[in-house]
């Protein structure tokens, strides 16, 4: 207790040296919480966006459907079994028909997927209802995401000719009018894809009542079908790639974390080592005045740790308002990042869990204690008489 | 109490190792000091004055022989006991004052009392009394870097005296002071010696100090070569 009081007095009297340390440490603390919070917020937003716009509560796949094999699309659709049809009528699910097609924007052939979606669907967060605005019967209305628009050079209002093969194997062609280019968060349902009205697609494919996948409402995680032609893929399965991707990126953020903590600790370590050289005479004096070596060691170690505690307090004082402001207002992202492979909204909302806060403080505390203590061990080798001479 | 032995040094030897060789800084010193003495270790530079003071103050261990300070052999003290002895019974005054730079004058003088776990009112009274002794009550809130050399050394005297120790060890206390300040300090210490019966041992070659001593122990090459009673 006495040593704590002394240490507190020492560091509050030491002025700049202390405050520099406190500032560096607290900056590290706040930046770590912020970056981790950003990362967690981003991951959650990405997952949510993926669920909202694509995954839903899971999907039924026609048993031959393989999203990575465009050649399978010709055979990977079939009629929707009646039990699933009931769920669709109840508004618990929505079918999507997926077929391969070729389009010719700028006179270059490009393979795409035509995805038939019910314009009245309320299952996924896609503005399918805009497809109803189209009255022209000579062309097929469609909407695309901004990634697709960019890669094909398409704009709203453009017509693009498309060619496909119906289920009888006959080639057929027609024009698609791009009604709108929309901000689709998930690249999985954007790249090389054109969304068209389900019934229209069924008609041109001559595949009435058929679908390739059936997306279940995100509030419902399990719907049963007795049909053996349809396999339920749950959320974990559908988000597997995304989660892996997130975890892979997490390594970078951990790297950043380590660097920040390292820098902060270096500052503390530096002060401690410097103190032990610069304050040798003081140590000698303290011992002459009746402190034991052990007292002196503990005193100096406490001084180092107090910097950590002060940093924690300071960091909380300015960090808490700052971090919660950012969490509420969000951070507006430049377009460049939006176009990355992650599906994120325009605004990023950092998310700080209690766990993040506690873990970060604990890691910082423990390392500050270790770093404060390490150099002070040298004091044990110090002879008071040498210390007094300042050597 | 007066004339009772407070320090007894028997055949004290101190070697400093210098790589493979060693250097004998004290070579069989015998000395006894009585309570209330105002004595000086006088000798040329390198004669072993500081070394002897440090051993008496339990800051250093002898190579051979022993020093009995207040009935305790410094050889037998462990770190903790040595610190306790210094804390309770010994005040140090250094040539370079050694004030704690981040503390005020008041806090510097208060420090030994904190170590002794005295309560707040007791500390305040003792500190103000000690600052009165050295005539620095008006500087209580100054920082050491705002003080002159003479003032700094008076603070150091107050710090050494505040707990009214049995023994004060002063190593060249006037070496950095001008004549007026030296006399001022020495008069203060002389007065405290008479009033409080504190035993003072100086290490010095300053003639001004020698003028105040009641006993002069001459050291040369780590040996006592003369012991003169001046009173
Ligand atoms: N730590 C040390 N290592 C090696 N030699 C030392 C050490 N401390 C002192 N000495 C040597 O021991 C001898 C006595 O030193 P001491 O400091 O006791 O002398 P002193 O009488 O106090 O001299 P001064 O008047 O210059 O202060 C000197 O020759 C010094 O070089
Ligand atoms: Mg000396």
XYZ file of C-alpha atoms and ligand atoms in Angstrom:
654
model
C 0.000 0.000 0.000
C 2.794 2.328 0.962
C 4.729 1.458 -2.173
C 1.614 1.971 -4.251
C 1.217 5.445 -2.789
C 4.851 6.210 -3.481
C 4.640 4.877 -7.020
C 1.548 6.940 -7.655
C 3.310 10.000 -6.314
C 6.358 9.262 -8.436
C 4.493 8.900 -11.688
C 2.127 11.778 -11.129
C 5.119 13.955 -10.317
C 7.168 12.675 -13.216
C 5.106 14.630 -15.736
C 5.852 14.231 -19.410
C 7.544 10.868 -19.140
C 4.456 9.344 -17.588
C 1.993 11.045 -19.875
C 3.819 10.008 -23.010
C 3.634 6.428 -21.872
C 0.020 6.733 -20.914
C -0.861 8.298 -24.256
C 0.933 5.641 -26.273
C -0.565 2.837 -24.224
C -4.068 4.227 -24.310
C -3.847 4.854 -28.045
C -2.852 1.248 -28.506
C -5.700 0.166 -26.292
C -8.287 2.237 -28.144
C -6.947 1.326 -31.588
C -6.973 -2.348 -30.749
C -10.537 -2.206 -29.528
C -11.491 -0.136 -32.566
C -9.831 -2.342 -35.170
C -11.052 -5.522 -33.566
C -14.482 -3.957 -33.233
C -14.395 -2.891 -36.865
C -13.386 -6.346 -37.841
C -16.057 -8.050 -35.771
C -18.641 -5.547 -36.955
C -17.604 -6.104 -40.541
C -17.679 -9.869 -40.213
C -21.115 -9.737 -38.683
C -22.378 -7.314 -41.296
C -20.961 -9.486 -44.040
C -22.639 -12.537 -42.596
C -25.912 -10.708 -42.104
C -25.817 -9.329 -45.624
C -25.117 -12.763 -46.982
C -28.008 -14.207 -45.018
C -30.344 -11.370 -45.975
C -29.655 -11.358 -49.664
C -28.657 -14.894 -50.430
C -28.560 -17.609 -47.814
C -31.785 -16.956 -45.945
C -32.528 -19.621 -43.371
C -30.927 -22.208 -45.606
C -31.656 -23.512 -49.093
C -33.051 -26.592 -50.739
C -30.912 -27.597 -53.641
C -32.079 -29.741 -56.472
C -29.885 -32.782 -55.907
C -27.819 -32.242 -59.066
C -27.294 -28.552 -58.441
C -23.653 -27.516 -58.044
C -23.038 -23.775 -57.972
C -19.454 -24.265 -59.130
C -20.336 -26.260 -62.207
C -22.232 -24.195 -64.812
C -22.652 -27.302 -66.983
C -24.767 -28.874 -64.282
C -27.368 -26.140 -64.603
C -28.940 -27.806 -67.590
C -29.929 -30.804 -65.529
C -30.092 -29.359 -62.035
C -33.658 -28.159 -62.007
C -36.873 -29.984 -61.538
C -40.395 -29.507 -60.423
C -40.929 -28.323 -56.897
C -42.347 -31.055 -54.658
C -45.783 -30.308 -53.271
C -44.737 -30.025 -49.618
C -42.225 -27.325 -50.533
C -44.758 -25.650 -52.771
C -47.011 -25.295 -49.750
C -44.227 -23.566 -47.858
C -43.703 -21.247 -50.822
C -47.392 -20.375 -50.879
C -47.285 -19.674 -47.154
C -44.471 -17.226 -47.786
C -41.862 -19.336 -45.993
C -39.670 -19.927 -49.035
C -39.026 -18.751 -52.547
C -37.808 -20.697 -55.588
C -35.014 -19.630 -57.915
C -34.388 -21.138 -61.318
C -30.794 -20.982 -62.482
C -29.701 -21.522 -66.079
C -26.583 -20.900 -68.115
C -26.650 -18.365 -70.863
C -24.334 -16.357 -73.036
C -24.686 -12.620 -73.489
C -23.046 -10.365 -76.005
C -22.314 -7.010 -74.469
C -19.910 -4.909 -76.567
C -19.998 -7.815 -79.094
C -17.969 -10.031 -76.841
C -19.378 -13.274 -75.587
C -19.738 -13.605 -71.858
C -21.093 -16.557 -69.903
C -23.644 -15.673 -67.305
C -26.237 -17.260 -65.126
C -29.803 -16.209 -65.568
C -31.563 -16.383 -62.258
C -35.312 -16.476 -62.214
C -36.742 -14.873 -59.118
C -40.356 -14.311 -58.129
C -40.947 -10.535 -58.350
C -43.332 -10.812 -55.394
C -40.912 -12.693 -53.165
C -40.188 -11.384 -49.688
C -37.630 -13.983 -48.706
C -34.366 -12.367 -49.685
C -33.366 -8.755 -49.708
C -33.377 -8.199 -53.473
C -35.581 -5.604 -55.203
C -37.208 -8.207 -57.435
C -40.425 -6.202 -57.637
C -38.781 -3.734 -60.035
C -39.050 -6.479 -62.622
C -42.802 -5.883 -62.625
C -42.353 -2.347 -63.904
C -41.489 -3.702 -67.304
C -44.371 -3.902 -69.766
C -42.521 -4.465 -73.034
C -43.161 -8.057 -74.110
C -40.445 -8.221 -76.766
C -37.630 -8.234 -74.228
C -36.913 -9.837 -70.864
C -36.521 -7.454 -67.918
C -33.520 -7.993 -65.682
C -31.505 -6.342 -62.949
C -27.832 -6.743 -62.139
C -25.399 -5.868 -59.391
C -22.710 -3.237 -59.759
C -19.952 -5.810 -60.143
C -21.740 -7.415 -63.052
C -22.493 -3.989 -64.527
C -18.834 -3.162 -64.414
C -17.526 -6.407 -65.876
C -20.030 -6.367 -68.752
C -20.047 -2.613 -69.237
C -23.810 -2.533 -68.818
C -25.941 0.363 -67.601
C -29.549 0.756 -66.620
C -31.673 0.966 -69.763
C -29.240 -1.046 -71.871
C -30.376 -3.969 -73.960
C -28.167 -6.983 -74.237
C -28.787 -9.983 -76.427
C -28.647 -13.376 -74.804
C -28.589 -16.946 -75.985
C -29.569 -20.035 -74.062
C -30.629 -23.620 -74.509
C -34.030 -24.722 -73.304
C -34.576 -28.060 -71.630
C -35.286 -29.697 -74.938
C -31.741 -28.770 -75.988
C -32.803 -26.198 -78.556
C -30.902 -22.921 -78.773
C -32.968 -19.827 -78.395
C -32.158 -16.130 -78.136
C -33.677 -12.888 -76.976
C -32.954 -9.435 -75.599
C -32.645 -8.604 -71.929
C -33.346 -5.055 -70.840
C -31.341 -3.975 -67.804
C -33.958 -2.216 -65.697
C -31.628 -1.240 -62.935
C -28.122 -1.686 -61.572
C -28.355 -2.246 -57.843
C -26.037 -2.388 -54.875
C -25.921 -6.078 -54.198
C -23.914 -6.688 -51.065
C -22.966 -10.245 -51.757
C -20.659 -10.885 -54.718
C -21.986 -14.461 -54.768
C -25.236 -13.253 -56.294
C -23.773 -10.462 -58.371
C -20.837 -11.596 -60.484
C -21.827 -12.935 -63.921
C -25.486 -13.037 -63.030
C -28.658 -11.458 -64.352
C -31.826 -11.593 -62.303
C -34.959 -12.049 -64.359
C -38.635 -12.846 -63.580
C -39.050 -16.483 -62.606
C -42.135 -17.170 -64.733
C -40.573 -15.588 -67.777
C -37.462 -17.719 -67.389
C -39.532 -20.856 -66.885
C -41.413 -20.032 -70.040
C -38.396 -19.496 -72.262
C -36.769 -22.601 -70.799
C -40.014 -24.528 -71.258
C -39.677 -25.661 -67.674
C -42.926 -24.748 -65.968
C -43.059 -25.119 -62.199
C -39.374 -25.901 -61.986
C -36.607 -24.474 -59.821
C -32.942 -25.124 -59.037
C -32.912 -23.916 -55.475
C -35.506 -22.898 -52.944
C -34.451 -20.257 -50.440
C -36.025 -20.586 -47.005
C -37.004 -17.484 -45.031
C -34.204 -16.456 -42.681
C -36.458 -16.726 -39.640
C -37.033 -20.397 -40.386
C -34.110 -22.727 -40.249
C -35.647 -26.030 -41.044
C -38.368 -27.072 -43.439
C -38.910 -30.689 -44.256
C -39.526 -32.288 -47.606
C -40.274 -35.902 -48.340
C -38.818 -35.545 -51.831
C -35.496 -37.239 -52.427
C -34.687 -34.888 -55.294
C -34.200 -31.930 -52.974
C -31.479 -31.616 -50.381
C -31.504 -29.105 -47.575
C -28.297 -27.056 -47.196
C -28.180 -25.307 -43.865
C -26.703 -21.936 -43.079
C -23.427 -23.329 -41.784
C -22.872 -25.112 -45.040
C -23.799 -22.120 -47.144
C -21.650 -19.737 -45.088
C -18.682 -22.069 -44.857
C -16.555 -20.363 -47.497
C -17.381 -16.977 -46.116
C -16.503 -17.967 -42.569
C -13.231 -19.436 -43.719
C -12.472 -16.271 -45.594
C -13.261 -14.191 -42.526
C -11.030 -16.323 -40.352
C -8.227 -16.095 -42.848
C -8.485 -12.315 -42.798
C -8.600 -12.446 -39.032
C -4.933 -13.413 -39.140
C -4.119 -9.994 -40.565
C -6.041 -8.277 -37.861
C -4.264 -10.375 -35.235
C -0.975 -9.324 -36.782
C -2.013 -5.715 -36.453
C -3.071 -6.374 -32.894
C 0.310 -7.830 -32.009
C 2.130 -4.909 -33.614
C 0.075 -2.369 -31.700
C 0.562 -4.130 -28.401
C 4.249 -4.554 -29.188
C 4.655 -0.843 -29.823
C 2.898 0.074 -26.626
C 4.956 -2.367 -24.629
C 8.138 -1.104 -26.191
C 7.299 2.342 -24.867
C 6.818 0.997 -21.367
C 9.882 -1.187 -21.565
C 11.933 1.724 -22.805
C 10.849 3.955 -19.959
C 11.589 1.240 -17.474
C 15.035 0.465 -18.827
C 15.812 4.143 -19.086
C 14.578 4.716 -15.555
C 16.791 2.028 -14.230
C 19.816 3.656 -15.785
C 18.862 7.240 -15.148
C 17.482 6.767 -11.698
C 20.269 4.697 -10.186
C 21.288 7.435 -7.841
C 17.688 7.748 -6.756
C 17.598 4.019 -6.076
C 20.776 4.291 -4.030
C 19.249 7.148 -2.084
C 16.063 5.184 -1.476
C 18.123 2.313 -0.135
C 20.195 4.630 2.029
C 16.967 6.027 3.406
C 15.977 2.550 4.460
C 14.248 0.824 1.579
C 15.211 -2.739 0.751
C 16.175 -3.722 -2.748
C 12.953 -5.623 -3.012
C 10.993 -2.496 -2.045
C 12.755 -0.581 -4.792
C 12.061 -3.285 -7.355
C 8.405 -3.424 -6.469
C 8.198 0.364 -6.475
C 9.591 0.611 -9.987
C 7.466 -2.256 -11.219
C 4.351 -0.658 -9.772
C 5.252 2.596 -11.450
C 5.326 0.779 -14.780
C 2.027 -0.958 -14.107
C 0.364 2.249 -13.017
C 1.096 3.619 -16.461
C -0.966 0.718 -17.754
C -3.816 1.471 -15.370
C -3.742 5.188 -16.171
C -3.723 4.327 -19.852
C -6.735 2.128 -19.306
C -8.559 4.940 -17.528
C -7.523 7.575 -20.063
C -8.346 5.231 -22.927
C -11.769 4.610 -21.470
C -12.337 8.322 -20.912
C -11.776 9.385 -24.489
C -12.137 5.973 -26.088
C -15.588 5.144 -24.829
C -17.344 8.187 -26.343
C -15.328 7.871 -29.531
C -15.929 4.167 -29.954
C -19.617 4.352 -29.170
C -20.008 7.309 -31.513
C -18.457 5.249 -34.293
C -20.582 2.255 -33.388
C -23.747 4.335 -33.672
C -22.887 6.460 -36.674
C -20.873 3.857 -38.486
C -17.929 4.450 -40.761
C -18.663 5.201 -44.388
C -16.535 3.049 -46.625
C -14.960 4.054 -49.886
C -16.327 2.187 -52.896
C -13.041 0.390 -53.411
C -13.447 -1.659 -50.271
C -17.069 -2.368 -51.081
C -16.023 -3.993 -54.288
C -13.777 -6.444 -52.535
C -14.924 -9.977 -52.246
C -16.725 -9.274 -49.018
C -20.309 -8.274 -48.977
C -20.547 -5.123 -46.931
C -22.947 -2.265 -46.846
C -21.991 1.305 -47.520
C -21.509 1.979 -43.849
C -19.545 -0.145 -41.459
C -20.673 -0.413 -37.873
C -17.961 -1.500 -35.447
C -19.120 -3.910 -32.821
C -17.370 -4.217 -29.491
C -18.312 -7.084 -27.293
C -17.565 -7.127 -23.594
C -15.288 -10.036 -24.332
C -13.184 -7.941 -26.693
C -12.900 -5.210 -24.097
C -11.971 -7.551 -21.282
C -9.591 -9.664 -23.336
C -7.789 -6.614 -24.703
C -7.440 -5.029 -21.276
C -6.245 -8.281 -19.761
C -3.654 -8.899 -22.450
C -2.444 -5.335 -22.188
C -2.350 -5.457 -18.393
C -0.490 -8.707 -18.160
C 2.058 -7.631 -20.752
C 2.525 -4.253 -19.076
C 3.139 -5.976 -15.762
C 5.661 -8.354 -17.309
C 7.381 -5.590 -19.230
C 7.463 -3.351 -16.163
C 8.894 -6.075 -14.060
C 11.521 -7.517 -16.400
C 14.017 -4.653 -16.387
C 13.677 -4.099 -12.646
C 15.258 -7.458 -12.016
C 18.519 -5.761 -12.804
C 18.171 -3.836 -9.585
C 18.875 -6.997 -7.621
C 22.396 -6.918 -8.984
C 22.793 -3.290 -8.008
C 25.021 -2.467 -5.047
C 23.665 0.477 -3.081
C 27.102 2.046 -2.858
C 27.527 1.914 -6.634
C 24.025 3.194 -7.127
C 24.711 6.111 -4.841
C 27.676 7.103 -6.924
C 25.374 7.001 -9.912
C 27.498 4.380 -11.649
C 23.839 7.513 27.606
C 26.649 9.963 26.937
C 29.996 8.301 26.412
C 28.378 4.923 25.827
C 29.737 3.206 22.759
C 27.441 3.397 19.733
C 29.822 2.208 17.019
C 32.720 -0.172 17.319
C 34.888 -1.018 14.359
C 37.274 -3.942 14.739
C 40.133 -4.627 12.380
C 37.967 -3.733 9.399
C 39.210 -4.777 5.953
C 37.608 -3.924 2.627
C 38.878 -5.194 -0.687
C 37.534 -4.072 -4.021
C 38.106 -6.513 -6.806
C 39.664 -4.990 -9.898
C 39.396 -7.750 -12.425
C 41.862 -10.429 -11.325
C 43.477 -8.301 -8.669
C 41.934 -6.565 -5.725
C 42.437 -3.243 -4.099
C 42.524 -2.928 -0.321
C 40.592 0.245 0.514
C 40.459 -0.409 4.262
C 43.355 -2.164 5.892
C 42.555 -3.049 9.495
C 40.649 -0.074 10.797
C 39.921 0.069 14.528
C 37.631 2.774 15.823
C 35.029 3.300 18.463
C 32.527 6.124 18.528
C 30.530 7.235 21.525
C 26.966 8.417 21.563
C 26.831 12.131 20.938
C 30.209 12.330 19.246
C 30.779 14.972 16.584
C 33.696 13.428 14.846
C 35.290 13.427 11.423
C 37.145 10.926 9.290
C 39.825 13.088 7.778
C 42.280 12.071 5.135
C 43.392 12.519 1.563
C 41.335 11.413 -1.362
C 41.285 7.634 -1.676
C 42.110 7.042 1.973
C 38.922 5.079 2.526
C 36.618 7.575 4.236
C 33.551 6.891 2.117
C 34.176 3.169 2.235
C 34.245 3.223 6.029
C 31.089 5.346 6.269
C 29.236 3.006 3.895
C 30.140 -0.027 5.960
C 29.074 1.677 9.190
C 25.823 2.597 7.441
C 25.304 -1.060 6.429
C 25.267 -0.086 2.768
C 28.301 -2.246 2.098
C 29.796 -5.388 3.576
C 33.347 -5.591 4.896
C 35.775 -8.172 3.537
C 37.151 -8.827 6.993
C 36.704 -7.670 10.557
C 33.440 -6.274 11.778
C 31.568 -3.107 12.555
C 29.172 -3.152 15.504
C 26.542 -0.469 15.100
C 24.129 -0.076 18.005
C 25.023 -3.533 19.253
C 24.437 -5.129 15.868
C 27.185 -6.611 13.748
C 26.768 -5.337 10.193
C 28.141 -8.676 8.991
C 25.209 -10.496 10.469
C 22.525 -8.288 8.938
C 20.611 -9.429 5.904
C 19.272 -6.942 3.352
C 16.087 -6.403 5.236
C 17.706 -5.918 8.609
C 20.267 -3.572 7.151
C 17.491 -1.517 5.563
C 15.671 -1.463 8.884
C 18.762 -0.252 10.687
C 19.238 2.571 8.191
C 15.582 3.360 8.255
C 15.263 3.582 12.018
C 18.607 4.728 13.275
C 20.789 6.246 10.592
C 20.542 9.464 8.610
C 22.679 9.922 5.521
C 23.884 13.218 4.113
C 25.647 13.155 0.765
C 28.016 15.460 -1.024
C 25.561 15.739 -3.910
C 22.476 16.154 -1.652
C 20.629 13.291 -3.417
C 17.222 14.838 -3.048
C 14.421 13.052 -4.866
C 13.853 15.346 -7.830
C 10.139 14.840 -8.376
C 9.251 15.560 -4.740
C 8.817 18.897 -3.048
C 11.050 19.895 -0.151
C 8.298 18.856 2.220
C 7.908 15.453 0.558
C 11.652 14.868 0.531
C 11.897 15.496 4.242
C 8.742 13.489 4.837
C 10.066 10.441 2.998
C 11.909 8.706 5.877
C 8.773 9.105 8.001
C 6.692 7.418 5.328
C 9.105 4.522 5.443
C 8.674 4.458 9.200
C 4.899 4.378 8.662
C 4.256 7.418 10.814
C 0.764 8.847 10.623
C -0.048 12.034 8.799
C -0.229 14.494 11.688
C 2.952 13.122 13.180
C 4.654 13.449 9.812
C 3.535 17.008 9.292
C 4.693 18.097 12.729
C 8.066 16.407 12.378
C 8.677 17.754 8.880
C 7.848 21.327 9.849
C 10.029 21.032 12.941
C 12.936 19.731 10.852
C 12.474 22.496 8.302
C 12.547 25.005 11.147
C 15.853 23.566 12.337
C 17.403 24.301 8.980
C 15.442 27.521 8.413
C 13.543 26.410 5.303
C 9.892 26.431 6.319
C 9.146 28.913 3.551
C 10.520 26.543 0.892
C 8.363 23.586 1.870
C 6.582 23.519 -1.470
C 9.596 24.147 -3.693
C 11.065 21.474 -5.906
C 14.775 20.599 -5.515
C 15.627 22.185 -8.865
C 14.385 25.518 -7.517
C 16.851 25.473 -4.617
C 20.410 26.724 -4.280
C 23.151 24.285 -3.301
C 23.135 25.518 0.292
C 19.371 25.184 0.508
C 19.489 21.709 -1.034
C 22.002 20.556 1.523
C 19.894 22.025 4.323
C 16.967 20.009 3.001
C 19.217 16.957 3.046
C 20.130 17.718 6.654
C 16.460 18.085 7.516
C 15.728 14.787 5.785
C 18.500 13.052 7.722
C 17.387 14.614 11.010
C 13.603 14.497 10.702
C 13.320 11.083 12.338
C 15.881 12.105 14.990
C 18.175 9.179 14.245
C 20.844 7.998 16.651
C 23.543 8.388 14.027
C 24.069 10.777 11.105
C 26.664 9.854 8.491
C 27.699 12.818 6.367
C 29.989 12.248 3.392
C 31.643 15.525 2.343
C 28.507 17.514 3.124
C 30.154 20.855 2.354
C 32.135 19.935 -0.751
C 29.711 21.680 -3.093
C 29.008 24.657 -0.848
C 30.608 28.083 -0.444
C 32.083 29.161 2.887
C 28.984 30.967 4.172
C 26.700 28.047 3.387
C 29.170 25.551 4.811
C 29.291 27.397 8.130
C 25.546 27.703 8.149
C 25.102 23.945 7.649
C 27.784 23.030 10.148
C 26.337 25.316 12.815
C 22.953 23.739 12.269
C 24.382 20.251 12.644
C 26.409 21.268 15.680
C 23.277 22.641 17.299
C 21.289 19.500 16.556
C 24.122 17.386 17.914
C 24.013 19.295 21.176
C 20.234 19.465 21.448
C 19.334 15.954 20.309
C 22.497 14.051 21.253
C 22.670 12.631 17.760
C 26.023 11.144 16.890
C 27.592 12.732 13.785
C 30.334 11.187 11.716
C 31.733 13.178 8.828
C 33.980 12.101 6.016
C 35.844 15.204 4.945
C 39.016 16.966 4.054
C 37.414 20.379 4.312
C 39.211 22.627 6.851
C 35.944 24.426 7.615
C 34.398 21.127 8.742
C 37.457 20.181 10.713
C 37.104 23.468 12.608
C 33.782 22.287 14.059
C 34.831 18.734 14.944
C 35.334 17.645 18.499
C 37.269 14.615 17.358
C 39.407 14.051 14.309
C 40.162 10.536 13.084
C 42.990 10.680 10.562
C 42.893 8.078 7.803
C 45.585 7.246 5.310
C 45.817 4.303 2.913
C 42.951 2.559 4.635
C 44.383 2.851 8.130
C 43.733 5.080 11.125
C 46.969 6.972 11.592
C 45.853 9.365 14.347
C 42.856 10.039 16.584
C 42.755 13.540 18.052
C 40.370 14.883 20.673
C 39.747 18.555 19.885
C 37.250 19.491 22.581
N 33.513 0.268 -6.071
C 34.839 0.366 -6.055
N 35.585 -0.437 -6.823
C 36.918 -0.360 -6.810
N 37.602 0.494 -6.069
C 36.954 1.334 -5.276
C 35.514 1.322 -5.233
N 35.110 2.261 -4.357
C 36.260 2.823 -3.862
N 37.337 2.275 -4.428
C 38.707 2.616 -4.114
O 38.918 2.507 -2.727
C 39.685 3.593 -2.278
C 38.968 4.307 -1.175
O 37.843 4.932 -1.719
P 36.921 5.906 -0.889
O 35.835 6.303 -1.781
O 36.558 5.276 0.378
O 37.923 7.125 -0.653
P 37.631 8.515 0.046
O 38.527 8.602 1.186
O 36.193 8.646 0.307
O 38.098 9.514 -1.100
P 37.465 10.916 -1.507
O 37.989 11.908 -0.495
O 38.041 11.171 -2.837
O 36.013 10.764 -1.495
C 39.968 4.488 -3.476
O 41.302 4.245 -3.915
C 38.996 4.034 -4.511
O 39.582 4.105 -5.770
Mg 34.661 9.825 -0.454
